XYZ file of C-alpha atoms in Angstrom:
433
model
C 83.124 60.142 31.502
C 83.604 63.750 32.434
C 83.852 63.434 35.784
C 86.322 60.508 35.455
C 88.807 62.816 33.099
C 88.474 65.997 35.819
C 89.950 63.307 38.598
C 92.171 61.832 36.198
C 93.598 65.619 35.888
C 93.514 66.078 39.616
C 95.752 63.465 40.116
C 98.180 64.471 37.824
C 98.393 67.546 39.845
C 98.721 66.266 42.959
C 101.429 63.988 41.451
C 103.091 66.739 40.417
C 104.124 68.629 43.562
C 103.512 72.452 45.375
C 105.198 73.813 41.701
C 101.790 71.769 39.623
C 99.649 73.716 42.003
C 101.446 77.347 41.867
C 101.251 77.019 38.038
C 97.655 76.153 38.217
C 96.915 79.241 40.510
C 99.045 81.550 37.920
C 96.448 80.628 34.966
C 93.901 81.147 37.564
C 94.806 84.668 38.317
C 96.704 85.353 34.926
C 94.908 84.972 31.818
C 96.235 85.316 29.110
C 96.430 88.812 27.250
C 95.250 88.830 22.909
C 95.244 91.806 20.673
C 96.759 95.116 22.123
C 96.944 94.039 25.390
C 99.707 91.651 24.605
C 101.324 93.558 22.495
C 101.688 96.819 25.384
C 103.125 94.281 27.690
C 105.429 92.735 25.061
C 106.929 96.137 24.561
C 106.563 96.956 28.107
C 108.636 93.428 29.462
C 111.354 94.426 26.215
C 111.804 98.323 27.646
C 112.226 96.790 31.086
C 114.456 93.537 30.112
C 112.641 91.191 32.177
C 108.682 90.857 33.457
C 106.061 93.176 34.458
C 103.232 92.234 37.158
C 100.326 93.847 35.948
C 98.511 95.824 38.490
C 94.719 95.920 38.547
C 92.972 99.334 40.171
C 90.270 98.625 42.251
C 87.756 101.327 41.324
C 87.766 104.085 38.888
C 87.669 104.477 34.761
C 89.724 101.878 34.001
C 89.550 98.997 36.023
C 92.413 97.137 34.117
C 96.025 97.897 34.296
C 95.797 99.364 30.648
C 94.189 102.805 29.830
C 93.910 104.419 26.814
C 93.289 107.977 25.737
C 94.721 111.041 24.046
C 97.060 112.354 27.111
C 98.887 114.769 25.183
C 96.239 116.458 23.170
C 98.086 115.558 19.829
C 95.269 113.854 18.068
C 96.314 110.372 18.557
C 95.728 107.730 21.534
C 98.574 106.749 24.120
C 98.364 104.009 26.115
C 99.253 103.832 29.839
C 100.026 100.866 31.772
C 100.121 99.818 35.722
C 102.721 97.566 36.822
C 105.328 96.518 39.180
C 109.153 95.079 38.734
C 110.401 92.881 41.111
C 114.114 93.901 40.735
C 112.931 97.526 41.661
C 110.619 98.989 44.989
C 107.886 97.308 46.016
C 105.739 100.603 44.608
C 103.498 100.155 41.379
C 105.227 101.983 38.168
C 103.027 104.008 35.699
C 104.429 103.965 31.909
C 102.878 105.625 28.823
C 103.464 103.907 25.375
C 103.195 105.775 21.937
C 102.100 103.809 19.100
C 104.865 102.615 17.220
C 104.414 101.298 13.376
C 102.023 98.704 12.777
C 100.208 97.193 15.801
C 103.202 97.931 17.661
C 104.020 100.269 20.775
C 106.895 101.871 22.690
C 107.403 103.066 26.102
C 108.108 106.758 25.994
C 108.168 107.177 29.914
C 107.783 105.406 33.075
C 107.654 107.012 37.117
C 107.512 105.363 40.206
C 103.783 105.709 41.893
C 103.557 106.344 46.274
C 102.513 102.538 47.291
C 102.147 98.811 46.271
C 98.401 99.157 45.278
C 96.573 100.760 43.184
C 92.841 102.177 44.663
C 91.778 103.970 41.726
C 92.266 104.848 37.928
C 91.033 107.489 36.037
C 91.520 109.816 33.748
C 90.223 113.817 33.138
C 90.517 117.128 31.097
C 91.564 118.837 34.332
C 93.631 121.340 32.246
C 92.490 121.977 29.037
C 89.877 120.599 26.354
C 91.945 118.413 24.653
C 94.594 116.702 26.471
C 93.929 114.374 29.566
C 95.610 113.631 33.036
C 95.576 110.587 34.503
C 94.420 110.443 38.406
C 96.143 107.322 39.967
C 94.818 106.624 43.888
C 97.042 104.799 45.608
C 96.654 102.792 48.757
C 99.325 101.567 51.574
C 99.094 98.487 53.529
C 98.293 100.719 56.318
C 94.829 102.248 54.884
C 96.550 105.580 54.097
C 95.682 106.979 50.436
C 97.361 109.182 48.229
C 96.363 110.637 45.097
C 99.088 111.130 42.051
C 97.917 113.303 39.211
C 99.990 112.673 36.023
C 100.740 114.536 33.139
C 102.077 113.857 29.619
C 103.211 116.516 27.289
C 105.845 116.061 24.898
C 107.173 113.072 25.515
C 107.406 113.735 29.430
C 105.675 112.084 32.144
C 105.235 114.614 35.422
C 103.282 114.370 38.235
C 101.311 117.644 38.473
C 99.923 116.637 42.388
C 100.288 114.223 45.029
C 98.127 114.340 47.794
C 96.970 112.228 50.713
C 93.135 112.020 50.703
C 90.268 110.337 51.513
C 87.724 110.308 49.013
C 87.766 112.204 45.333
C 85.413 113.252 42.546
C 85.816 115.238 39.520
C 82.909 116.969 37.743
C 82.229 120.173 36.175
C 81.590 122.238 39.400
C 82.712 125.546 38.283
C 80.902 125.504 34.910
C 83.814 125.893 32.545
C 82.383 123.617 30.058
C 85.860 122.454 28.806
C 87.380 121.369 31.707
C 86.640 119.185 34.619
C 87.205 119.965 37.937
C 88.752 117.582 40.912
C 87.398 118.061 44.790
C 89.530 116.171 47.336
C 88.302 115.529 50.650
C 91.473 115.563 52.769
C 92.403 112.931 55.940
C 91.229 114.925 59.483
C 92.929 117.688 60.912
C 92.791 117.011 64.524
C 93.076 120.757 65.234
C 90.799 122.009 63.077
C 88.263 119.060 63.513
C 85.226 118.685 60.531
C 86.177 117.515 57.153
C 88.346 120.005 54.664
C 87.488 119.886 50.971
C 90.258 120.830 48.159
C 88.981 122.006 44.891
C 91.200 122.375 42.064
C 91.247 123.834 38.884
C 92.221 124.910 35.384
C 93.599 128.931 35.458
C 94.948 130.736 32.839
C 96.162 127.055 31.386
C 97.618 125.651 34.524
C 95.786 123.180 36.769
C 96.168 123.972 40.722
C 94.575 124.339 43.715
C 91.895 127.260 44.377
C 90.367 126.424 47.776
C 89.675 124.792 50.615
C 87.140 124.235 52.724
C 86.431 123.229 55.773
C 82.700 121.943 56.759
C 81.262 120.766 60.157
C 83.850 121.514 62.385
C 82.789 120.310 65.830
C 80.097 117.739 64.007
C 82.083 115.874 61.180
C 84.795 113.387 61.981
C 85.802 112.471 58.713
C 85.181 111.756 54.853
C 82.397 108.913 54.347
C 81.560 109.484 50.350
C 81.605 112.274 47.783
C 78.981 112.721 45.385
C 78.151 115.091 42.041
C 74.630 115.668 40.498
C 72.851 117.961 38.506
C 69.705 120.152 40.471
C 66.797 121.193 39.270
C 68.471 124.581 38.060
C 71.210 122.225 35.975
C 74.112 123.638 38.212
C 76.258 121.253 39.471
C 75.928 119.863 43.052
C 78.611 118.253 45.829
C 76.667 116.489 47.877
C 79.139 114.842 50.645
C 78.293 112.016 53.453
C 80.203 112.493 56.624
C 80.481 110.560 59.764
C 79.795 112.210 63.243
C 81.228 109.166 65.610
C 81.761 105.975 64.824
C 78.119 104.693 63.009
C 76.463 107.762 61.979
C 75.576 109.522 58.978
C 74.770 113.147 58.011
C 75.178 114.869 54.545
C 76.131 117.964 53.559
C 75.444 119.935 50.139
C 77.450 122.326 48.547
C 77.221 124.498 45.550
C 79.928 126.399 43.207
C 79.103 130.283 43.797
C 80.482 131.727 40.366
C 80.665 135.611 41.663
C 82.934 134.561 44.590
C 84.534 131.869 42.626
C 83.828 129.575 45.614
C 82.156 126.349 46.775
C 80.009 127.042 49.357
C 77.650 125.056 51.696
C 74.425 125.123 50.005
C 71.015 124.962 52.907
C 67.619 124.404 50.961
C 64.782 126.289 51.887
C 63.060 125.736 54.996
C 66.017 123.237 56.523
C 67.930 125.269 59.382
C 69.805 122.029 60.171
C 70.967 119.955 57.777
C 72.922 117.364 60.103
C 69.800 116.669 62.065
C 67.499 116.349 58.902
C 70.053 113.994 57.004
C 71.180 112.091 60.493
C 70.930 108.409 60.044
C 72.206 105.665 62.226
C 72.857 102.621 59.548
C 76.331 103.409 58.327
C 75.531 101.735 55.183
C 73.107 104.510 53.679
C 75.098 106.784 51.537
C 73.540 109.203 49.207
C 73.228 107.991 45.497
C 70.792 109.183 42.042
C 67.945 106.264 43.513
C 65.745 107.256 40.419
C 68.157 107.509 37.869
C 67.726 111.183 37.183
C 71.295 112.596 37.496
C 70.878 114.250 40.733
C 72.301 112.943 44.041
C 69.204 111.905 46.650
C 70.217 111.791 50.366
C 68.453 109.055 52.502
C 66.462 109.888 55.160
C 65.291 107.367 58.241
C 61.819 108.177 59.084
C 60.134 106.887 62.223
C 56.247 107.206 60.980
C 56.681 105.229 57.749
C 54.624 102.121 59.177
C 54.822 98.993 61.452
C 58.306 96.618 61.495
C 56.951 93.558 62.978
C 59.928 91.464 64.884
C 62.174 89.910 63.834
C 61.898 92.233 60.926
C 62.947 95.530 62.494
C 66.160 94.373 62.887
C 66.823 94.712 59.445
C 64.446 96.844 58.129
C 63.861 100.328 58.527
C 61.528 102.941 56.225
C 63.436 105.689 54.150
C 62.721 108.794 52.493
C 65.122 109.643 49.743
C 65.070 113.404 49.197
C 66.311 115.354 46.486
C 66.751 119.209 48.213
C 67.990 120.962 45.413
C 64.399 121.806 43.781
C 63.168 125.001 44.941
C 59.932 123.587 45.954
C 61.948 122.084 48.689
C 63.128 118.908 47.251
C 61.318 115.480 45.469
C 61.062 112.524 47.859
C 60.370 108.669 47.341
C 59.051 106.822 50.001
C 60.069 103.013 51.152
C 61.573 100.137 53.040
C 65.708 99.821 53.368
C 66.586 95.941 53.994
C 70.434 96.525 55.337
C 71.320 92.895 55.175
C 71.303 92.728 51.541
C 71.765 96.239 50.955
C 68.417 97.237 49.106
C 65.923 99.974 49.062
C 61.881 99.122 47.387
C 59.945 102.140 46.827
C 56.721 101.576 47.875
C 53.537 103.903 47.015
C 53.199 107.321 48.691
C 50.036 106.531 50.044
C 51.071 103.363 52.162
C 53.110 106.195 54.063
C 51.995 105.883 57.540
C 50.009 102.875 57.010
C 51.582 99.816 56.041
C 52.889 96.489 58.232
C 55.607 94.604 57.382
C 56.451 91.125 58.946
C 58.445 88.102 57.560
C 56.977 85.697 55.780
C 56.216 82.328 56.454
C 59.288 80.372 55.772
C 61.408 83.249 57.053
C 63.398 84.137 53.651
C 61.869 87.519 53.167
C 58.887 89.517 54.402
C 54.996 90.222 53.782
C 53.951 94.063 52.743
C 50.634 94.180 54.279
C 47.631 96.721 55.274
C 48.055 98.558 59.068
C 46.160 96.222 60.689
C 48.114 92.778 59.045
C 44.889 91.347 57.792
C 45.499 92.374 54.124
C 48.726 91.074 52.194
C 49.367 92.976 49.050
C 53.111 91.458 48.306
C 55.944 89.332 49.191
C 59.530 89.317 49.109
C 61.625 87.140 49.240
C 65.850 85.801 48.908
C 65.898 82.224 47.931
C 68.326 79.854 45.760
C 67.809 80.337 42.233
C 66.825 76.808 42.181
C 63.870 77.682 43.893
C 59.995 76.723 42.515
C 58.604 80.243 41.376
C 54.964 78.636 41.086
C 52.874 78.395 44.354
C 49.034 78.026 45.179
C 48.426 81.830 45.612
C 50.660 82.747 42.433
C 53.846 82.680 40.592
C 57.000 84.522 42.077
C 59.222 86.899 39.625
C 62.532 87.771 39.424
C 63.528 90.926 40.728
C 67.468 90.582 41.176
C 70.543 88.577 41.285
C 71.946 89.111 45.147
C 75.297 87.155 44.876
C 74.400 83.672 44.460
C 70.750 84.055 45.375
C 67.431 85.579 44.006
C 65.638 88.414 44.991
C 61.642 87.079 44.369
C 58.403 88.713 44.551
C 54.658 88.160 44.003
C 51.628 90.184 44.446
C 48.894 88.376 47.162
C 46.178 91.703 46.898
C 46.249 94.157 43.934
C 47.088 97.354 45.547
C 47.336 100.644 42.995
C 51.307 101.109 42.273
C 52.220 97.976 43.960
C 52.634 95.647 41.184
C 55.608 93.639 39.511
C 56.430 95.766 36.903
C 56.621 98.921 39.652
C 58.557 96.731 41.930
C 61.198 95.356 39.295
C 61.584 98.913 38.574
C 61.839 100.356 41.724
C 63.609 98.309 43.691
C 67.611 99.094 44.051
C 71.083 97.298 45.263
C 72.163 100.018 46.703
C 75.733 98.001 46.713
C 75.493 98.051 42.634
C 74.495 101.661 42.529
């Protein structure tokens, strides 16, 4: 009966022309807005006499074109809202509402953003403990970003900076406690070559710039990620990934120096070249916390890790991801990368060296075996959900959704810390991290 009403309904569409079919892809992309939500935009399509296009940011705090927060440090929560007009530019608009009686809002001010989309939206204590900015990336058709950083104080909506960058991240860095600090990595300066960092501040009550710096000149060609973590020491570190050509990797670390007043590149103990030791040709591998314990781990591709049988080498390759900002000279954990569905297993420190890997038999995943290939002690594998988990040597567990399919696994040989619960817990989308 069901399936006779959703053709009945089908027809009816088709009956009813290109207009049946636009209005179907509206409530598609457009549901509809209860509670506060409805009631910003209600105020927001009266202040504007006609109808807002919400825009949605693709990253950031907020990923919804409403944000709320305490922007003026008066005690009580504005709202601010992304949107476009189509009687005005083609640019996204930025208004903050005030609450206005009961369950209701008005728009106090609205200013014109620097491109159609919206990358990123976020908001900070960038100049004092109580009020907040709002950080609004924008993006053009073209690729370029810029960066808008908004302030409201009585009643008036200003843009503080506007920058073109690359990448951004705000942390404490410089250890003020009640502020937070923004680091910019700016687009390439083809005379000056390497990557140039901006870090800016709070000073004497007024947010600016403080420095710049420029890193790997010669080596760096641009921007690939920015990163913040606590170190063993609980200072603050920048860890940024850089490329050096068109498909490789390097890292770079760098520390807040609170006599100077300056970030500066940080260089572990022991490591006199930190672009060779953090060098890694799969230009998905960015640095992220892999263990979960607030500081930023840099990936390392190691050639003695064990054996990649083909066709498995073409796909996997043995990490180490090492945390160098202990003064022991830095934690590692030890496993196998899979870059076509962007995952890293940690595998036991003392298979390092002597484990095979080679795909298993129906060619969905791969076998974690001894040196020699005689001994299996796992198996992975991606397979539709649908999949039978039971087989003759054991049942299969769940490790993790991967779009639409299942990453599985089941032990074949008990091997000590190889076993499911260590391998649900220890195994990573890096995509999700």
């Amino acid at each position: 009966m069901m399936k006779k009403i959703t053709a009945l309904l089908l027809v009816l569409l088709l009956l009813a022309g290109c207009s049946a079919a636009g209005d179907v892809e509206t409530l598609l992309r457009a549901p509809q807005l209860s509670g506060e939500s409805a009631a910003l935009q209600k105020a927001l399509n009266n202040y504007l006499g006609g109808s807002a296009t919400l825009k949605y940011p693709a990253s950031g705090d907020f990923l919804s074109p409403f944000a709320f927060g305490d922007w003026d440090g008066d005690g009580v929560d504005e709202a601010a809202v992304l949107y476009t007009v189509d009687t005005t530019s083609s640019n996204v608009w930025l208004a903050v509402l005030e609450p206005s009686g009961e369950s209701g809002w008005r728009v106090s001010q609205a200013i014109e953003g620097m491109s159609s989309e919206v990358e990123s939206f976020s908001a900070a204590s960038l100049k004092d403990a109580d009020s907040k900015q709002l950080l609004t990336g924008y993006i053009s058709p073209q690729g370029d970003q810029y960066l808008a950083v908004y302030q409201y104080d009585n009643g008036s909506l200003s843009t503080v900076i506007s920058k073109s960058y690359t990448d951004m991240i705000v942390a404490n860095f410089t250890g003020k406690g009640d502020t937070q600090d923004l680091v910019l990595a700016l687009p390439p300066d083809t005379e000056l070559g390497g990557v140039t960092l901006q870090l800016l501040t709070a000073n004497d009550g007024e947010f600016r710039s403080t420095q710049t710096l420029n890193l790997g000149e010669g080596v760096y060609s641009s921007c690939a990620a920015l990163h913040a973590g606590t170190g063993s020491d609980d200072a603050m570190y920048l860890v940024m990934d850089a490329w050096t050509g068109t498909s490789s990797l390097v890292s770079d670390i760098i520390l807040y120096d609170a006599e100077t007043g300056f970030l500066q590149p940080y260089r572990p103990g022991g490591m006199s070249d930190i672009q060779r030791s953090t060098l890694r040709y799969n230009d998905t591998l960015l640095s992220c916390d892999i263990d979960g314990n607030g500081t930023v781990d840099i990936p390392v591709e190691i050639d003695d890790g064990g054996t990649l049988q083909t066709p498995m080498d073409k796909r996997l390759s043995f990490l180490l991801w090492k945390d160098y900002t202990s003064t022991a000279g830095g934690n590692s954990r030890f496993g196998v990368y899979d870059s076509e569905y962007d995952l890293f297993m940690e595998l036991p420190e003392s298979m390092h060296g002597s484990v095979l890997i080679r795909a298993n038999q129906g060619g969905t995943g791969w076998l974690i075996c001894n040196a020699e290939g005689n001994t299996v002690y796992c198996e992975m594998r991606v397979v539709e959900p649908t999949t039978d988990t039971a087989s003759g040597d054991g049942n299969y567990l769940r490790i993790a959704n991967i779009g639409s399919q299942q990453l599985q696994a089941r032990v074949v040989t008990p091997y000590y810390g190889l076993n499911l619960d260590s391998i649900s817990q220890n195994t990573v989308l890096l995509g999700s991290n």
